[in-house]
Amino acid sequence: MALIRLEHVSKRYGDRIALTDVSLSLDAGEWVFLVGPSGAGKTTLLRLVAFAERPTSGRVEAEPGLRRTIGSLGQEFRLLSDRSVYDNIALACQIAGIWGRDQIGDRVRPLLDEMGLRALEGLFPGDLSAGEKQRVALARALVRHPRILIADEPTGNLDPAAAAQIFSMMRQFRDRDTLVITATHVEEWTQRHPGRVIRLEQGYVRSDAPAPRVETGSLAQAREAGGA
Ligand code: ADP
């Protein structure tokens, strides 16, 4: 079963039409790009997927319990400036109902290690570069082990090296069965990290191209088939 399904979803804000008759389903472990020009409806679609918004018509259906396990990442980092890196991430655990100091440590520390943030754990957001801040924001989104990670222009404020790092890290979590859905107008990312590409234009889905299949072993098979 799909993690989340949109059926004939339309969204209007007053007399502005943000989305028209969108039907799609999103599965666990998918790596999805939402592309299209500014105003195409990308943010609106992400907000519907995150249940931050309700459709004007149509239905958004999700697996039970999914709403509580959504992580999100935006262009702004939205870290608490008066808390350390560690505490910013720990707070997300507490919001998710994880309170024990050891339990929190068991979740936060491996993530800090994995994301190269361990040395920064005692610093405050004001001491960090933009790329480091976004890595903390990503750790904060992932510490609850979300089944969906929603990223709206997550590299909009980053230089190319930091942006590449964020994409590689998001990609790692996709490999753990998290559905990752990213809105971006930078088409370079869809080429560097190939996935399903949903193209929006003026509120319509113009195309929905499945991820290219890259079979492991296919090269070897191709070589064998070629008799080399
Ligand atoms: P994108 O993320 O692709 O730039 P959006 O989803 O932000 O597109 O916007 C799609 C359309 O909906 C735009 O015309 C925008 O002006 C309109 N829109 C989005 N949010 C609101 C809102 N809260 N109030 C009024 N209009 C909105």
PDB file of C-alpha atoms and ligand atoms in Angstrom:
ATOM      1  CA  MET A   1       0.000   0.000   0.000  1.00  0.00           C
ATOM      2  CA  ALA A   2       1.138   3.524  -0.753  1.00  0.00           C
ATOM      3  CA  LEU A   3       2.330   5.589   2.186  1.00  0.00           C
ATOM      4  CA  ILE A   4       0.301   8.477   0.947  1.00  0.00           C
ATOM      5  CA  ARG A   5      -2.229   8.969  -1.826  1.00  0.00           C
ATOM      6  CA  LEU A   6      -3.744  12.069  -3.366  1.00  0.00           C
ATOM      7  CA  GLU A   7      -6.973  11.583  -5.267  1.00  0.00           C
ATOM      8  CA  HIS A   8      -8.243  14.365  -7.509  1.00  0.00           C
ATOM      9  CA  VAL A   9      -6.867  16.970  -5.162  1.00  0.00           C
ATOM     10  CA  SER A  10      -7.463  20.630  -5.866  1.00  0.00           C
ATOM     11  CA  LYS A  11      -6.487  23.567  -3.711  1.00  0.00           C
ATOM     12  CA  ARG A  12      -7.680  27.153  -3.952  1.00  0.00           C
ATOM     13  CA  TYR A  13      -6.762  30.124  -1.857  1.00  0.00           C
ATOM     14  CA  GLY A  14      -9.677  32.505  -2.323  1.00  0.00           C
ATOM     15  CA  ASP A  15      -9.863  32.916  -6.081  1.00  0.00           C
ATOM     16  CA  ARG A  16      -6.272  31.753  -6.599  1.00  0.00           C
ATOM     17  CA  ILE A  17      -5.934  28.220  -7.852  1.00  0.00           C
ATOM     18  CA  ALA A  18      -2.813  26.570  -6.466  1.00  0.00           C
ATOM     19  CA  LEU A  19      -3.433  22.960  -7.569  1.00  0.00           C
ATOM     20  CA  THR A  20      -5.889  21.331  -9.955  1.00  0.00           C
ATOM     21  CA  ASP A  21      -6.956  17.686  -9.955  1.00  0.00           C
ATOM     22  CA  VAL A  22      -3.743  16.107  -8.716  1.00  0.00           C
ATOM     23  CA  SER A  23      -3.743  12.342  -8.288  1.00  0.00           C
ATOM     24  CA  LEU A  24      -0.617  10.492  -7.253  1.00  0.00           C
ATOM     25  CA  SER A  25       0.660   7.959  -4.802  1.00  0.00           C
ATOM     26  CA  LEU A  26       3.930   7.983  -2.934  1.00  0.00           C
ATOM     27  CA  ASP A  27       5.618   4.902  -1.529  1.00  0.00           C
ATOM     28  CA  ALA A  28       8.137   4.110   1.177  1.00  0.00           C
ATOM     29  CA  GLY A  29      11.723   4.407   0.012  1.00  0.00           C
ATOM     30  CA  GLU A  30      10.905   6.616  -2.957  1.00  0.00           C
ATOM     31  CA  TRP A  31      13.174   9.518  -3.876  1.00  0.00           C
ATOM     32  CA  VAL A  32      10.939  12.136  -5.425  1.00  0.00           C
ATOM     33  CA  PHE A  33      11.633  15.531  -6.942  1.00  0.00           C
ATOM     34  CA  LEU A  34       8.906  18.085  -7.347  1.00  0.00           C
ATOM     35  CA  VAL A  35      10.002  20.529 -10.019  1.00  0.00           C
ATOM     36  CA  GLY A  36       8.460  23.477 -11.803  1.00  0.00           C
ATOM     37  CA  PRO A  37       8.659  27.246 -11.926  1.00  0.00           C
ATOM     38  CA  SER A  38       7.841  29.504  -9.022  1.00  0.00           C
ATOM     39  CA  GLY A  39       4.087  29.554  -8.399  1.00  0.00           C
ATOM     40  CA  ALA A  40       3.576  26.112  -9.957  1.00  0.00           C
ATOM     41  CA  GLY A  41       2.142  24.691  -6.721  1.00  0.00           C
ATOM     42  CA  LYS A  42       5.145  22.821  -5.289  1.00  0.00           C
ATOM     43  CA  THR A  43       4.909  24.221  -1.764  1.00  0.00           C
ATOM     44  CA  THR A  44       1.156  23.736  -1.723  1.00  0.00           C
ATOM     45  CA  LEU A  45       1.550  20.097  -2.705  1.00  0.00           C
ATOM     46  CA  LEU A  46       4.165  19.544   0.013  1.00  0.00           C
ATOM     47  CA  ARG A  47       1.918  21.181   2.603  1.00  0.00           C
ATOM     48  CA  LEU A  48      -0.924  18.862   1.613  1.00  0.00           C
ATOM     49  CA  VAL A  49       1.364  15.835   1.869  1.00  0.00           C
ATOM     50  CA  ALA A  50       2.464  17.065   5.315  1.00  0.00           C
ATOM     51  CA  PHE A  51      -1.176  17.570   6.401  1.00  0.00           C
ATOM     52  CA  ALA A  52      -0.353  21.212   7.078  1.00  0.00           C
ATOM     53  CA  GLU A  53      -3.136  22.114   4.666  1.00  0.00           C
ATOM     54  CA  ARG A  54      -6.402  20.499   3.610  1.00  0.00           C
ATOM     55  CA  PRO A  55      -7.502  20.168   0.005  1.00  0.00           C
ATOM     56  CA  THR A  56     -10.385  22.280  -1.260  1.00  0.00           C
ATOM     57  CA  SER A  57     -11.631  19.156  -3.005  1.00  0.00           C
ATOM     58  CA  GLY A  58     -10.406  15.603  -3.392  1.00  0.00           C
ATOM     59  CA  ARG A  59      -8.759  13.405  -0.795  1.00  0.00           C
ATOM     60  CA  VAL A  60      -5.378  12.926   0.815  1.00  0.00           C
ATOM     61  CA  GLU A  61      -5.091   9.452   2.299  1.00  0.00           C
ATOM     62  CA  ALA A  62      -2.275   8.145   4.427  1.00  0.00           C
ATOM     63  CA  GLU A  63      -1.304   5.086   6.356  1.00  0.00           C
ATOM     64  CA  PRO A  64      -2.549   5.298   9.930  1.00  0.00           C
ATOM     65  CA  GLY A  65      -0.102   6.992  12.283  1.00  0.00           C
ATOM     66  CA  LEU A  66       1.859   8.541   9.441  1.00  0.00           C
ATOM     67  CA  ARG A  67       1.075  12.097  10.412  1.00  0.00           C
ATOM     68  CA  ARG A  68       3.217  11.830  13.518  1.00  0.00           C
ATOM     69  CA  THR A  69       6.268  10.668  11.609  1.00  0.00           C
ATOM     70  CA  ILE A  70       6.908  13.401   9.123  1.00  0.00           C
ATOM     71  CA  GLY A  71      10.181  15.295   9.129  1.00  0.00           C
ATOM     72  CA  SER A  72      10.589  18.536   7.266  1.00  0.00           C
ATOM     73  CA  LEU A  73      13.363  20.715   6.025  1.00  0.00           C
ATOM     74  CA  GLY A  74      13.021  24.172   4.523  1.00  0.00           C
ATOM     75  CA  GLN A  75      15.110  26.875   2.997  1.00  0.00           C
ATOM     76  CA  GLU A  76      15.265  28.624   6.375  1.00  0.00           C
ATOM     77  CA  PHE A  77      16.939  26.600   9.083  1.00  0.00           C
ATOM     78  CA  ARG A  78      14.683  27.677  11.959  1.00  0.00           C
ATOM     79  CA  LEU A  79      17.056  26.616  14.701  1.00  0.00           C
ATOM     80  CA  LEU A  80      16.647  27.966  18.222  1.00  0.00           C
ATOM     81  CA  SER A  81      19.487  30.442  18.601  1.00  0.00           C
ATOM     82  CA  ASP A  82      19.693  30.141  22.397  1.00  0.00           C
ATOM     83  CA  ARG A  83      20.157  26.358  22.364  1.00  0.00           C
ATOM     84  CA  SER A  84      23.166  24.304  21.482  1.00  0.00           C
ATOM     85  CA  VAL A  85      23.326  22.067  18.428  1.00  0.00           C
ATOM     86  CA  TYR A  86      22.754  19.064  20.689  1.00  0.00           C
ATOM     87  CA  ASP A  87      19.759  20.646  22.414  1.00  0.00           C
ATOM     88  CA  ASN A  88      18.162  21.738  19.160  1.00  0.00           C
ATOM     89  CA  ILE A  89      18.111  18.105  18.070  1.00  0.00           C
ATOM     90  CA  ALA A  90      17.211  16.763  21.521  1.00  0.00           C
ATOM     91  CA  LEU A  91      14.209  19.054  21.644  1.00  0.00           C
ATOM     92  CA  ALA A  92      12.778  17.324  18.582  1.00  0.00           C
ATOM     93  CA  CYS A  93      12.963  14.040  20.520  1.00  0.00           C
ATOM     94  CA  GLN A  94      11.069  15.568  23.420  1.00  0.00           C
ATOM     95  CA  ILE A  95       8.399  16.914  21.095  1.00  0.00           C
ATOM     96  CA  ALA A  96       8.049  13.351  19.793  1.00  0.00           C
ATOM     97  CA  GLY A  97       7.550  12.114  23.371  1.00  0.00           C
ATOM     98  CA  ILE A  98      11.039  10.762  24.042  1.00  0.00           C
ATOM     99  CA  TRP A  99      12.096  12.152  27.402  1.00  0.00           C
ATOM    100  CA  GLY A 100      14.767   9.954  29.031  1.00  0.00           C
ATOM    101  CA  ARG A 101      18.163  11.612  28.931  1.00  0.00           C
ATOM    102  CA  ASP A 102      19.861   8.344  27.919  1.00  0.00           C
ATOM    103  CA  GLN A 103      17.189   7.527  25.376  1.00  0.00           C
ATOM    104  CA  ILE A 104      17.654  10.929  23.803  1.00  0.00           C
ATOM    105  CA  GLY A 105      21.439  10.533  23.796  1.00  0.00           C
ATOM    106  CA  ASP A 106      21.125   7.134  22.115  1.00  0.00           C
ATOM    107  CA  ARG A 107      19.216   8.771  19.292  1.00  0.00           C
ATOM    108  CA  VAL A 108      21.079  12.038  18.953  1.00  0.00           C
ATOM    109  CA  ARG A 109      24.730  10.948  19.220  1.00  0.00           C
ATOM    110  CA  PRO A 110      24.838   8.386  16.384  1.00  0.00           C
ATOM    111  CA  LEU A 111      23.142  10.912  14.132  1.00  0.00           C
ATOM    112  CA  LEU A 112      25.661  13.605  15.074  1.00  0.00           C
ATOM    113  CA  ASP A 113      28.475  11.183  14.249  1.00  0.00           C
ATOM    114  CA  GLU A 114      26.963  10.130  10.993  1.00  0.00           C
ATOM    115  CA  MET A 115      26.389  13.678   9.858  1.00  0.00           C
ATOM    116  CA  GLY A 116      29.791  14.939  10.924  1.00  0.00           C
ATOM    117  CA  LEU A 117      28.329  17.172  13.612  1.00  0.00           C
ATOM    118  CA  ARG A 118      29.796  15.628  16.747  1.00  0.00           C
ATOM    119  CA  ALA A 119      32.493  18.272  17.140  1.00  0.00           C
ATOM    120  CA  LEU A 120      29.869  20.989  16.891  1.00  0.00           C
ATOM    121  CA  GLU A 121      27.395  19.639  19.425  1.00  0.00           C
ATOM    122  CA  GLY A 122      28.137  22.258  22.076  1.00  0.00           C
ATOM    123  CA  LEU A 123      28.098  25.215  19.702  1.00  0.00           C
ATOM    124  CA  PHE A 124      25.180  27.556  19.114  1.00  0.00           C
ATOM    125  CA  PRO A 125      23.561  28.238  15.743  1.00  0.00           C
ATOM    126  CA  GLY A 126      25.217  31.663  15.571  1.00  0.00           C
ATOM    127  CA  ASP A 127      28.616  29.947  15.477  1.00  0.00           C
ATOM    128  CA  LEU A 128      27.777  27.774  12.461  1.00  0.00           C
ATOM    129  CA  SER A 129      28.046  28.186   8.705  1.00  0.00           C
ATOM    130  CA  ALA A 130      24.880  27.951   6.620  1.00  0.00           C
ATOM    131  CA  GLY A 131      25.780  24.413   5.544  1.00  0.00           C
ATOM    132  CA  GLU A 132      26.344  23.339   9.141  1.00  0.00           C
ATOM    133  CA  LYS A 133      23.035  24.882  10.195  1.00  0.00           C
ATOM    134  CA  GLN A 134      21.207  22.968   7.503  1.00  0.00           C
ATOM    135  CA  ARG A 135      22.911  19.748   8.579  1.00  0.00           C
ATOM    136  CA  VAL A 136      21.658  20.378  12.120  1.00  0.00           C
ATOM    137  CA  ALA A 137      18.180  21.059  10.760  1.00  0.00           C
ATOM    138  CA  LEU A 138      18.357  17.789   8.824  1.00  0.00           C
ATOM    139  CA  ALA A 139      19.482  15.903  11.935  1.00  0.00           C
ATOM    140  CA  ARG A 140      16.584  17.466  13.819  1.00  0.00           C
ATOM    141  CA  ALA A 141      14.167  16.269  11.138  1.00  0.00           C
ATOM    142  CA  LEU A 142      15.645  12.761  11.090  1.00  0.00           C
ATOM    143  CA  VAL A 143      16.033  12.145  14.803  1.00  0.00           C
ATOM    144  CA  ARG A 144      12.407  11.092  15.068  1.00  0.00           C
ATOM    145  CA  HIS A 145      12.997   8.433  12.387  1.00  0.00           C
ATOM    146  CA  PRO A 146      10.401   9.908  10.043  1.00  0.00           C
ATOM    147  CA  ARG A 147       8.809   7.748   7.384  1.00  0.00           C
ATOM    148  CA  ILE A 148       8.522  10.806   5.186  1.00  0.00           C
ATOM    149  CA  LEU A 149      11.066  13.586   4.816  1.00  0.00           C
ATOM    150  CA  ILE A 150       9.661  16.666   3.124  1.00  0.00           C
ATOM    151  CA  ALA A 151      12.185  19.192   1.875  1.00  0.00           C
ATOM    152  CA  ASP A 152      11.109  22.481   0.311  1.00  0.00           C
ATOM    153  CA  GLU A 153      14.038  24.096  -1.523  1.00  0.00           C
ATOM    154  CA  PRO A 154      16.405  22.746   1.154  1.00  0.00           C
ATOM    155  CA  THR A 155      19.504  24.117  -0.534  1.00  0.00           C
ATOM    156  CA  GLY A 156      18.118  27.543  -1.416  1.00  0.00           C
ATOM    157  CA  ASN A 157      20.486  29.291   0.997  1.00  0.00           C
ATOM    158  CA  LEU A 158      23.542  27.094   0.558  1.00  0.00           C
ATOM    159  CA  ASP A 159      26.675  27.250  -1.541  1.00  0.00           C
ATOM    160  CA  PRO A 160      27.128  24.394  -4.044  1.00  0.00           C
ATOM    161  CA  ALA A 161      29.414  22.296  -1.812  1.00  0.00           C
ATOM    162  CA  ALA A 162      27.100  22.483   1.195  1.00  0.00           C
ATOM    163  CA  ALA A 163      24.106  21.823  -1.044  1.00  0.00           C
ATOM    164  CA  ALA A 164      25.736  18.706  -2.467  1.00  0.00           C
ATOM    165  CA  GLN A 165      26.416  17.459   1.046  1.00  0.00           C
ATOM    166  CA  ILE A 166      22.779  17.924   2.108  1.00  0.00           C
ATOM    167  CA  PHE A 167      21.549  16.021  -0.945  1.00  0.00           C
ATOM    168  CA  SER A 168      23.946  13.146  -0.300  1.00  0.00           C
ATOM    169  CA  MET A 169      22.774  12.918   3.295  1.00  0.00           C
ATOM    170  CA  MET A 170      19.111  12.972   2.362  1.00  0.00           C
ATOM    171  CA  ARG A 171      19.843  10.287  -0.174  1.00  0.00           C
ATOM    172  CA  GLN A 172      21.295   8.043   2.530  1.00  0.00           C
ATOM    173  CA  PHE A 173      18.045   8.164   4.430  1.00  0.00           C
ATOM    174  CA  ARG A 174      16.044   7.326   1.354  1.00  0.00           C
ATOM    175  CA  ASP A 175      18.069   4.134   1.292  1.00  0.00           C
ATOM    176  CA  ARG A 176      16.604   3.294   4.708  1.00  0.00           C
ATOM    177  CA  ASP A 177      13.080   3.232   3.400  1.00  0.00           C
ATOM    178  CA  THR A 178      12.172   6.814   4.159  1.00  0.00           C
ATOM    179  CA  LEU A 179      10.119   8.504   1.459  1.00  0.00           C
ATOM    180  CA  VAL A 180      12.035  11.665   0.579  1.00  0.00           C
ATOM    181  CA  ILE A 181      10.240  14.333  -1.408  1.00  0.00           C
ATOM    182  CA  THR A 182      12.093  17.484  -2.408  1.00  0.00           C
ATOM    183  CA  ALA A 183      10.781  20.575  -4.147  1.00  0.00           C
ATOM    184  CA  THR A 184      13.444  22.324  -6.152  1.00  0.00           C
ATOM    185  CA  HIS A 185      13.764  24.584  -9.145  1.00  0.00           C
ATOM    186  CA  VAL A 186      17.419  23.575  -9.526  1.00  0.00           C
ATOM    187  CA  GLU A 187      17.183  20.816 -12.099  1.00  0.00           C
ATOM    188  CA  GLU A 188      20.822  19.895 -11.616  1.00  0.00           C
ATOM    189  CA  TRP A 189      19.846  17.848  -8.547  1.00  0.00           C
ATOM    190  CA  THR A 190      17.456  15.672 -10.498  1.00  0.00           C
ATOM    191  CA  GLN A 191      20.382  14.690 -12.696  1.00  0.00           C
ATOM    192  CA  ARG A 192      22.939  14.198  -9.964  1.00  0.00           C
ATOM    193  CA  HIS A 193      20.636  12.098  -7.779  1.00  0.00           C
ATOM    194  CA  PRO A 194      18.223  10.534 -10.251  1.00  0.00           C
ATOM    195  CA  GLY A 195      14.760   9.740  -8.943  1.00  0.00           C
ATOM    196  CA  ARG A 196      11.108  10.113  -9.763  1.00  0.00           C
ATOM    197  CA  VAL A 197      10.424  13.571 -11.158  1.00  0.00           C
ATOM    198  CA  ILE A 198       6.981  15.119 -10.827  1.00  0.00           C
ATOM    199  CA  ARG A 199       6.702  18.283 -12.876  1.00  0.00           C
ATOM    200  CA  LEU A 200       4.137  20.892 -11.938  1.00  0.00           C
ATOM    201  CA  GLU A 201       3.008  23.825 -14.030  1.00  0.00           C
ATOM    202  CA  GLN A 202       0.307  26.271 -13.041  1.00  0.00           C
ATOM    203  CA  GLY A 203      -1.103  23.814 -10.550  1.00  0.00           C
ATOM    204  CA  TYR A 204      -1.239  20.852 -12.924  1.00  0.00           C
ATOM    205  CA  VAL A 205       0.952  17.760 -12.906  1.00  0.00           C
ATOM    206  CA  ARG A 206       2.511  17.992 -16.368  1.00  0.00           C
ATOM    207  CA  SER A 207       4.546  14.808 -16.103  1.00  0.00           C
ATOM    208  CA  ASP A 208       5.430  12.151 -13.576  1.00  0.00           C
ATOM    209  CA  ALA A 209       8.503  10.200 -14.622  1.00  0.00           C
ATOM    210  CA  PRO A 210       9.479   7.132 -12.615  1.00  0.00           C
ATOM    211  CA  ALA A 211      12.994   6.840 -11.251  1.00  0.00           C
ATOM    212  CA  PRO A 212      15.400   5.411 -13.812  1.00  0.00           C
ATOM    213  CA  ARG A 213      16.217   1.824 -12.959  1.00  0.00           C
ATOM    214  CA  VAL A 214      19.824   1.258 -12.052  1.00  0.00           C
ATOM    215  CA  GLU A 215      20.072  -2.478 -11.460  1.00  0.00           C
ATOM    216  CA  THR A 216      23.063  -3.578  -9.447  1.00  0.00           C
ATOM    217  CA  GLY A 217      24.885  -6.197 -11.410  1.00  0.00           C
ATOM    218  CA  SER A 218      23.397  -5.067 -14.672  1.00  0.00           C
ATOM    219  CA  LEU A 219      26.796  -4.013 -15.951  1.00  0.00           C
ATOM    220  CA  ALA A 220      28.228  -7.412 -15.182  1.00  0.00           C
ATOM    221  CA  GLN A 221      25.231  -9.073 -16.810  1.00  0.00           C
ATOM    222  CA  ALA A 222      25.588  -6.867 -19.841  1.00  0.00           C
ATOM    223  CA  ARG A 223      29.238  -7.828 -20.122  1.00  0.00           C
ATOM    224  CA  GLU A 224      28.402 -11.526 -19.829  1.00  0.00           C
ATOM    225  CA  ALA A 225      25.649 -11.230 -22.391  1.00  0.00           C
ATOM    226  CA  GLY A 226      28.155  -9.535 -24.679  1.00  0.00           C
ATOM    227  CA  GLY A 227      30.522 -12.477 -24.239  1.00  0.00           C
ATOM    228  CA  ALA A 228      33.362 -10.313 -22.899  1.00  0.00           C
TER     229      ALA A 228
HETATM  230  P1  ADP B   1       5.622  27.070  -5.731  1.00  0.00           P
HETATM  231  O1  ADP B   1       6.009  26.418  -4.441  1.00  0.00           O
HETATM  232  O2  ADP B   1       5.730  26.160  -6.904  1.00  0.00           O
HETATM  233  O3  ADP B   1       6.337  28.351  -5.961  1.00  0.00           O
HETATM  234  P2  ADP B   1       3.105  27.634  -4.383  1.00  0.00           P
HETATM  235  O4  ADP B   1       2.509  26.344  -3.984  1.00  0.00           O
HETATM  236  O5  ADP B   1       3.805  28.424  -3.339  1.00  0.00           O
HETATM  237  O6  ADP B   1       4.056  27.424  -5.649  1.00  0.00           O
HETATM  238  O7  ADP B   1       1.979  28.564  -4.988  1.00  0.00           O
HETATM  239  C1  ADP B   1       1.044  28.135  -5.996  1.00  0.00           C
HETATM  240  C2  ADP B   1       0.008  29.236  -6.216  1.00  0.00           C
HETATM  241  O8  ADP B   1      -0.824  29.364  -5.078  1.00  0.00           O
HETATM  242  C3  ADP B   1       0.616  30.604  -6.452  1.00  0.00           C
HETATM  243  O9  ADP B   1      -0.192  31.286  -7.382  1.00  0.00           O
HETATM  244  C4  ADP B   1       0.504  31.266  -5.098  1.00  0.00           C
HETATM  245  O10 ADP B   1       0.411  32.644  -5.228  1.00  0.00           O
HETATM  246  C5  ADP B   1      -0.765  30.662  -4.542  1.00  0.00           C
HETATM  247  N1  ADP B   1      -0.698  30.554  -3.065  1.00  0.00           N
HETATM  248  C6  ADP B   1       0.058  29.698  -2.365  1.00  0.00           C
HETATM  249  N2  ADP B   1      -0.142  29.836  -1.047  1.00  0.00           N
HETATM  250  C7  ADP B   1      -1.052  30.820  -0.911  1.00  0.00           C
HETATM  251  C8  ADP B   1      -1.703  31.449   0.211  1.00  0.00           C
HETATM  252  N3  ADP B   1      -1.435  31.079   1.458  1.00  0.00           N
HETATM  253  N4  ADP B   1      -2.595  32.425  -0.052  1.00  0.00           N
HETATM  254  C9  ADP B   1      -2.881  32.801  -1.322  1.00  0.00           C
HETATM  255  N5  ADP B   1      -2.320  32.253  -2.409  1.00  0.00           N
HETATM  256  C10 ADP B   1      -1.429  31.287  -2.222  1.00  0.00           C
END
